[in-house]
XYZ file of C-alpha atoms in Angstrom:
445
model
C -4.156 116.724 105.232
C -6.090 117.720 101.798
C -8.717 120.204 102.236
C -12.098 119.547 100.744
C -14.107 122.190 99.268
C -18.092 122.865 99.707
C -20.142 123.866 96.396
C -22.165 125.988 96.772
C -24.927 124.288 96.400
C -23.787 121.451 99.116
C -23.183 124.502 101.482
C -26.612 125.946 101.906
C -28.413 122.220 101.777
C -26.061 121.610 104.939
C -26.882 124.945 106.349
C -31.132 124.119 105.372
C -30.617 120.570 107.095
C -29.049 122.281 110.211
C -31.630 125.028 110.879
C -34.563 122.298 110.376
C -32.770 119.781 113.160
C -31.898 122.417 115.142
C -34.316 125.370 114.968
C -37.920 123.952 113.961
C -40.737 125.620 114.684
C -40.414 129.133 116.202
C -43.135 131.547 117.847
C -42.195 135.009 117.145
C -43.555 138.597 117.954
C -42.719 141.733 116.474
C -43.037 144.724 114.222
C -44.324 144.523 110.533
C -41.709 146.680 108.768
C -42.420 146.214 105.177
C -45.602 144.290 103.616
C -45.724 143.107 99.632
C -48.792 140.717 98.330
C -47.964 138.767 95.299
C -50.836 138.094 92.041
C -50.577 134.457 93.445
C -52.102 135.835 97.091
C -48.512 134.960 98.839
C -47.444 137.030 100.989
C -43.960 138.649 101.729
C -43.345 141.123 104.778
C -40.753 141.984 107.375
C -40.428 141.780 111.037
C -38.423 143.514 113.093
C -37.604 144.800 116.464
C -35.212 147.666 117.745
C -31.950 145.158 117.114
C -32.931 142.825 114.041
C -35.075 142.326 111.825
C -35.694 139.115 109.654
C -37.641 138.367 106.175
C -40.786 136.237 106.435
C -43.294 134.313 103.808
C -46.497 133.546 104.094
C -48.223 131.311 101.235
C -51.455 131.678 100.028
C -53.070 128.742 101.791
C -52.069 130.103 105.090
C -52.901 133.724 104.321
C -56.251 132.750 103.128
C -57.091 132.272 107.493
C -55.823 135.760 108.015
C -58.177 138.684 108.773
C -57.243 141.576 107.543
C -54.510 142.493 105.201
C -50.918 142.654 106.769
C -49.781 146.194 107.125
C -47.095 148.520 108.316
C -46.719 149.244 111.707
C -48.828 145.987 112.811
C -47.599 144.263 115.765
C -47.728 140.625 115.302
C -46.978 137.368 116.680
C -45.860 134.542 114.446
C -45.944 130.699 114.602
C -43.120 129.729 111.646
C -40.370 127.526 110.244
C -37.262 129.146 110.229
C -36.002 127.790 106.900
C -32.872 128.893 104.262
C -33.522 130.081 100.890
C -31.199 128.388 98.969
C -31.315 130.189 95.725
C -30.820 133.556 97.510
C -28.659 132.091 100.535
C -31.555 133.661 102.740
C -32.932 132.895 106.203
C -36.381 133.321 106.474
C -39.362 132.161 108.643
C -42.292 130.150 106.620
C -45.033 131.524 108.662
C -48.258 128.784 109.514
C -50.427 131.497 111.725
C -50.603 135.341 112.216
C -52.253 137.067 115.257
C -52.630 140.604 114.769
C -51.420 142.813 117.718
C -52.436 145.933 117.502
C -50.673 149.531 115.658
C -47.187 148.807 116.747
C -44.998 150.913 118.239
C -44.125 153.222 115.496
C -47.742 153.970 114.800
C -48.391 154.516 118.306
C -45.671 157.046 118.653
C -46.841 158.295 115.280
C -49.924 159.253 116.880
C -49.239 160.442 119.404
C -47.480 163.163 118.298
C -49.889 164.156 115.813
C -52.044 164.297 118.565
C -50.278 166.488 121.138
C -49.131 168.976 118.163
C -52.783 169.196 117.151
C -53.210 170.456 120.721
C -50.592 172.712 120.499
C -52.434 174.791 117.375
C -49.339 173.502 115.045
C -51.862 172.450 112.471
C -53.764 175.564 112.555
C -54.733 176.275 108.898
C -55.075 179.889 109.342
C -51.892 180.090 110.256
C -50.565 178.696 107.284
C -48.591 180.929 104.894
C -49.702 181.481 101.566
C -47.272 180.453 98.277
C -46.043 182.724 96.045
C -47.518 183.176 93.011
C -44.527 183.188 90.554
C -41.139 182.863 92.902
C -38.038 183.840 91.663
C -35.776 181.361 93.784
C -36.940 177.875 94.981
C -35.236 176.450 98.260
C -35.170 172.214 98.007
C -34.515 170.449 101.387
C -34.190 166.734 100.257
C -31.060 164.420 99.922
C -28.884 165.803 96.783
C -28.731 161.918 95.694
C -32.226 160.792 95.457
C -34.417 160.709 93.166
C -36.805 162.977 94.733
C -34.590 166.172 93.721
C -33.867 164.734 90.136
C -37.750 164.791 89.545
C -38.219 167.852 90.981
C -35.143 169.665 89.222
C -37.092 167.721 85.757
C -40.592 169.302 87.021
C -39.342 172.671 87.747
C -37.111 172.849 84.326
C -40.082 171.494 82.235
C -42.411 174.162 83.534
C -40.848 177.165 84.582
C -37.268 177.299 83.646
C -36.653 181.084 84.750
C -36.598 180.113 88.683
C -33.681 179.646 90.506
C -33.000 176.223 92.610
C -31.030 176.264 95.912
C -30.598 172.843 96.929
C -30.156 172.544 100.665
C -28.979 169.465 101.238
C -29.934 166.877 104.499
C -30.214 163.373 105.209
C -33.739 162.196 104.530
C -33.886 158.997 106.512
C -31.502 157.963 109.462
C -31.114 159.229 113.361
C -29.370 162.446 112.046
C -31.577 162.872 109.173
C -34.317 165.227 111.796
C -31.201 167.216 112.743
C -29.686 168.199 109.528
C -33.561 169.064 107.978
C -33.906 171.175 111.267
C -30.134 172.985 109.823
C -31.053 173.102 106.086
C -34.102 175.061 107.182
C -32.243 177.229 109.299
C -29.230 178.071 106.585
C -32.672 178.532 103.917
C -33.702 181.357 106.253
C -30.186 182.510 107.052
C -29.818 182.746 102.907
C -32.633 184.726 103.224
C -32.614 184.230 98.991
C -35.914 181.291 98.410
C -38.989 182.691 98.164
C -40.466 179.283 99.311
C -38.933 175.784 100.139
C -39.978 171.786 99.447
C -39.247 169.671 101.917
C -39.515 166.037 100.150
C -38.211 162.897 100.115
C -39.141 159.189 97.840
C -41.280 156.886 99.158
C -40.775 154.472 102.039
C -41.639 152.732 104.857
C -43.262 153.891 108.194
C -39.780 153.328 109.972
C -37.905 155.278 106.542
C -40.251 158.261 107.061
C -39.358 158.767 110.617
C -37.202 161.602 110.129
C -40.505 163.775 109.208
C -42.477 162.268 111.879
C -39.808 164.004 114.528
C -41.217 167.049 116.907
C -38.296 169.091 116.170
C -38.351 168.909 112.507
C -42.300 170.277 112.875
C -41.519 172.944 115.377
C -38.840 174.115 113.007
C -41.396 173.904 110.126
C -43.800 175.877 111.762
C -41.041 178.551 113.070
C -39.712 179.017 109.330
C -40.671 182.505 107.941
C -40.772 181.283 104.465
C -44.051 178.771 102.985
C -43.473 175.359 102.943
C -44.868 173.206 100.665
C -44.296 169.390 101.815
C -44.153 166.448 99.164
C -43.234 162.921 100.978
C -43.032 160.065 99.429
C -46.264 158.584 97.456
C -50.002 159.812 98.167
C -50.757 157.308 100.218
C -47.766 158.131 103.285
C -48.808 160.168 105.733
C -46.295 162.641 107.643
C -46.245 165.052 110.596
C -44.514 167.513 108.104
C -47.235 167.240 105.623
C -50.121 168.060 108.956
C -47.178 171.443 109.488
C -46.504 172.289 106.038
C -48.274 174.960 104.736
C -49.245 173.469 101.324
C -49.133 169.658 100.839
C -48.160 167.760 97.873
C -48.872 163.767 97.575
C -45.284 163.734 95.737
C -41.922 165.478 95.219
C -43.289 165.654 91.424
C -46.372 167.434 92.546
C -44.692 169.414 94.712
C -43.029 170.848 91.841
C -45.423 171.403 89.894
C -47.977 173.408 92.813
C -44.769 176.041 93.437
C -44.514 177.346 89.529
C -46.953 177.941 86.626
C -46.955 176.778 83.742
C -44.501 178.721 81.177
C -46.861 177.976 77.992
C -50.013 178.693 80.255
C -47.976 182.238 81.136
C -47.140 183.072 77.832
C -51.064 182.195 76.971
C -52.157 184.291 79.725
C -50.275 187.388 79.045
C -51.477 187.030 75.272
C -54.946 186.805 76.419
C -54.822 189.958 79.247
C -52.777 191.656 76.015
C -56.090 191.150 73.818
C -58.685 192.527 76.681
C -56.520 195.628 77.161
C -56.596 196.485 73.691
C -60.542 195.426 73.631
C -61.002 197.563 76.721
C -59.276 200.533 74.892
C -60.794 200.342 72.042
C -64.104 200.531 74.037
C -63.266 203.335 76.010
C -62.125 205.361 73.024
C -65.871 204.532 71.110
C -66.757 205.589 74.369
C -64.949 208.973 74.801
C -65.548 209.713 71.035
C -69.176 209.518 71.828
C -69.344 211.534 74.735
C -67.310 214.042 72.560
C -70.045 214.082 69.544
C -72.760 214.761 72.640
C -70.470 216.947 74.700
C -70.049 219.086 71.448
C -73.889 219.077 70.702
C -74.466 220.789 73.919
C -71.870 223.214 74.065
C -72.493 226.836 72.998
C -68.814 227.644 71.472
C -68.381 224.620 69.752
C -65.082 225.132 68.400
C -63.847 225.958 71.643
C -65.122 222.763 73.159
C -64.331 221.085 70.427
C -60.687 222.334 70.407
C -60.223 221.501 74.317
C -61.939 217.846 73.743
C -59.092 217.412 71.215
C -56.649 218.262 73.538
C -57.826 215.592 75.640
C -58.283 213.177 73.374
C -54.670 213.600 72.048
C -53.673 213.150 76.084
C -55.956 210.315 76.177
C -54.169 208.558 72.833
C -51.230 209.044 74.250
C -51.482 207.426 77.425
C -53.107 204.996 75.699
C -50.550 204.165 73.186
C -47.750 204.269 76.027
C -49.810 201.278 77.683
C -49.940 199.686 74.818
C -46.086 200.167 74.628
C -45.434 199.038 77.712
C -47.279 195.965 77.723
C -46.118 194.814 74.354
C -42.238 195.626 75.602
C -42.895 193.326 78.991
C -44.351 191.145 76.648
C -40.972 191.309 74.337
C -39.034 191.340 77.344
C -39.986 188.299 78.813
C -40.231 186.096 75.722
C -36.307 187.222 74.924
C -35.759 185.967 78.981
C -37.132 182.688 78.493
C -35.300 182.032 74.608
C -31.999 183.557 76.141
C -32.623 180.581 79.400
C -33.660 178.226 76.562
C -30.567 178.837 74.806
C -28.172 178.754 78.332
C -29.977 175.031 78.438
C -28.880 174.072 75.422
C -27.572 170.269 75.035
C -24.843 171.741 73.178
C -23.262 173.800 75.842
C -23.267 170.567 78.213
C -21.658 168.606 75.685
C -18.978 170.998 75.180
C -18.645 171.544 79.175
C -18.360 167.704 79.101
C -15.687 167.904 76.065
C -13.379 169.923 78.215
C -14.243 167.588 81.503
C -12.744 164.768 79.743
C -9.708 165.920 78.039
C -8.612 167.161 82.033
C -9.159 164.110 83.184
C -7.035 162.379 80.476
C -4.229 165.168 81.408
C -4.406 163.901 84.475
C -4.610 160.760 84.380
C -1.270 160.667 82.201
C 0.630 163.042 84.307
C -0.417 160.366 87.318
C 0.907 157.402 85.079
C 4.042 159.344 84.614
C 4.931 159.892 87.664
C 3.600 156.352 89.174
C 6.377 155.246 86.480
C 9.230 156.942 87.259
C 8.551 156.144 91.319
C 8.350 152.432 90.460
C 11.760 152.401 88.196
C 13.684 154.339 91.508
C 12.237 152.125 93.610
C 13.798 149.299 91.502
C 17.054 150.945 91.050
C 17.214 151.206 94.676
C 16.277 147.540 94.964
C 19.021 146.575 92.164
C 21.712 148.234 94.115
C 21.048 146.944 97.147
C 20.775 143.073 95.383
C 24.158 144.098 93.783
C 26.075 144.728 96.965
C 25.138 141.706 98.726
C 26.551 139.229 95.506
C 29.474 137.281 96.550
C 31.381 138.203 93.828
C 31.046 142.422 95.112
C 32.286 140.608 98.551
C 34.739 138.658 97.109
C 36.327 141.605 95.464
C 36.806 143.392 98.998
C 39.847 140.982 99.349
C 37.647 138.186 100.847
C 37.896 134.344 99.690
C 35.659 131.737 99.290
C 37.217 128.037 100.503
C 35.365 124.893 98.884
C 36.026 121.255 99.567
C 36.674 118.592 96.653
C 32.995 118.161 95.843
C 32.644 122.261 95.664
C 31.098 122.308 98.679
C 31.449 125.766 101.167
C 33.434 125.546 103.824
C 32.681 126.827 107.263
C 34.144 124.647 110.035
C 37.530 122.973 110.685
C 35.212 119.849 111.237
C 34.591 119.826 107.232
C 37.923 118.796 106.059
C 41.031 116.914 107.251
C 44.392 117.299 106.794
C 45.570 116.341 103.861
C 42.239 116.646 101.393
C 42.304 119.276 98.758
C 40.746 122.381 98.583
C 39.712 125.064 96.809
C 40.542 128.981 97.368
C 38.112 131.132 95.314
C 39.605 134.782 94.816
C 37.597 137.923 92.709
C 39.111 137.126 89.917
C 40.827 133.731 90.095
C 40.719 130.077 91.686
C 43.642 128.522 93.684
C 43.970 124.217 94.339
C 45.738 123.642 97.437
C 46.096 120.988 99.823
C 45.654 121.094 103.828
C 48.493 120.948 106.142
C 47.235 121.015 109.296
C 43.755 122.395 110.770
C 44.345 124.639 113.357
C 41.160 125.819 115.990
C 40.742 129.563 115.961
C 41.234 131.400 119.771
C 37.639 133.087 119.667
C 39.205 135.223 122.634
């Protein structure tokens, strides 16, 4: 029997056609997991429970009854078509009504956890530990894959290069993501290096963020001896570790930018302190000259005062021009730290780094063709000699022979020939004709 194929297309219209005799209409309750609004006013959410979840439309002629907007969190309950999406091969329900049902169960527990740690003093702003003002290491608690810690590496880089990074990484979204943020903050402490950590993540859903919505995570938060500045996900999420950080950023970007200062608004600052100092010495030397002109008016040995007025004048200059030295030589000091980083950073080095990368690799990789080679071509000599000494002509050499019949057929049983017929005897190296006398049965005894 032939088989007969499907296309594709066939395939889902069977599929469609099946779901719509079958299914029908549906009524459905559960959790809104993810909510998008199209330009057009149609709407596209998810709803899920704790086993499945499934993709849902709404058009805009049935979301123009709604009240309200559809949101995260919302508990619903659904009257639909459960349809197929044949250009995506995607189930969905095309949703007719929508009655609202209250936070959901996520929000609830949301809630009420923000509500019993706000109890517990855990949002207590004067407890909250300052940041530093300039810190010379920077502990990041995120996932090393995201794109939260490539902003915040980009942030950190563009304005204040001289800092350190530790990344400590965790899961940010999961069941063992609360766990492993509750360990990177331990090891952070343990390190005992950062002067203050981010804890951040990208955006999500409320079901994505649930990691920083767990009590351990914010009794570890507000046990950590060194500041925390939170930034999770976009402004607009809302966290229990942003209610227990103590600073909180709307993103990981922000974030970044809150725990440094500016390197070109450093550098403008020193130059500006750099100008009142030498203002404010200038003033007090008008000033000490004066009270020297007075000071020598009034004294009755004149030179004398005069003489120890010089002296501390000179001492005066001196100190003076030592500040002077010293603030210009921190000044020098830290504009050769940040060209010397500058230069460390310099695309050229990472192009060379990546040079060398690839010409291991290629070592590698033909040292691994090499000997993939020569374990293929034993493998077949094995295979060749093993093929050899099963030919007939290797068995026929160990003093076997091969009997045919007239036709040059093999023969195996005294039933295949009489007596009489010719045969043939087939030797290593020769062929004999011979006829049969007389066909004898062998005593398998």
């Amino acid at each position: 029997m032939s088989k007969q194929y499907l296309t594709v297309s066939q395939l889902t219209s069977t599929v469609k056609l099946a779901l719509d005799q079958t299914v029908g209409t549906v009524f459905v309750r559960g959790e809104v997991a993810s909510a998008t609004r199209s330009s057009l006013g149609h709407w596209y959410f998810t709803l899920k429970d704790q086993g499945a979840q499934v993709s849902c439309v709404c058009f805009s002629r049935q979301a123009a009854s709604i009240k309200g907007t559809i949101t995260v969190g919302m508990q619903v309950s659904l009257c639909a078509d459960a349809s197929f999406y044949a250009p995506r091969g995607q189930f969905q329900l095309t949703v007719w009504s929508i009655e609202q049902g209250g936070d959901g169960l996520l929000q609830a527990a949301f809630l009420k956890l923000k509500a019993e740690l706000h109890e517990q003093g855990l949002f207590d702003v004067t407890a909250k530990k300052a940041l530093p003002p300039i810190p010379a290491t920077i502990g990041v608690i995120t996932s090393p894959t995201g794109a939260a810690v490539a902003d915040i590496l980009k942030v950190l880089q563009q304005r204040f290069p001289l800092a350190q990074v530790m990344i400590y990484p965790s899961l940010v979204q999961g069941d063992l993501a609360s766990a492993q943020i509750v360990k990177a903050m331990v090891r952070a402490q343990e390190h005992a290096v950062a002067d203050v950590l981010i804890l951040s993540r990208g955006g999500g859903d409320l079901s994505d963020l649930m990691a920083f919505n767990d009590k351990s995570v914010a009794l570890a938060m507000s046990a950590c001896t060194i500041p925390i500045i939170s930034g999770i996900g976009h402004e607009i999420d809302e966290t229990i570790a942003d209610y227990v950080a103590d600073v909180r950023a709307a993103t990981p970007s922000a974030a970044a930018a809150m725990v440094v200062p500016d390197q070109y608004e450093l550098q403008q600052s020193l130059g500006e302190r750099a100008d009142r100092l030498c203002v404010t010495i200038r003033r007090a030397l008008a000033l000490y000259q004066s009270d020297l002109v007075i000071a020598s008016r009034r004294l009755i040995s004149p030179l004398e005062s005069l003489r120890r007025i010089q002296t501390e004048l000179l001492v005066l200059s001196g100190k003076i021009a030592q500040i002077q030295r010293d603030q210009m030589g921190a000044t020098r000091r830290l504009l050769l730290c940040c060209s010397h980083t500058l230069a460390l950073r310099s695309p050229l080095n990472t192009m060379q780094q990546y040079d060398r990368q690839c010409l291991r690799l290629s070592n590698e990789l033909v040292q691994s063709i090499r000997g993939c080679l020569n374990q293929k071509t034993a493998e077949s000599t094995a295979i060749i000699s093993k093929l050899q000494g099963l030919s007939p002509k290797q068995i026929l050499s160990r003093g076997y022979a091969a009997v045919l019949n007239e036709d040059g057929c093999l023969l195996s049983r005294d039933k295949s020939v009489d007596v009489g017929q010719h045969i043939q005897v087939c030797l290593s190296e020769s062929k004999l004709l011979a006829a049969v006398l007389s066909v004898e049965a062998n005593d398998r005894s």
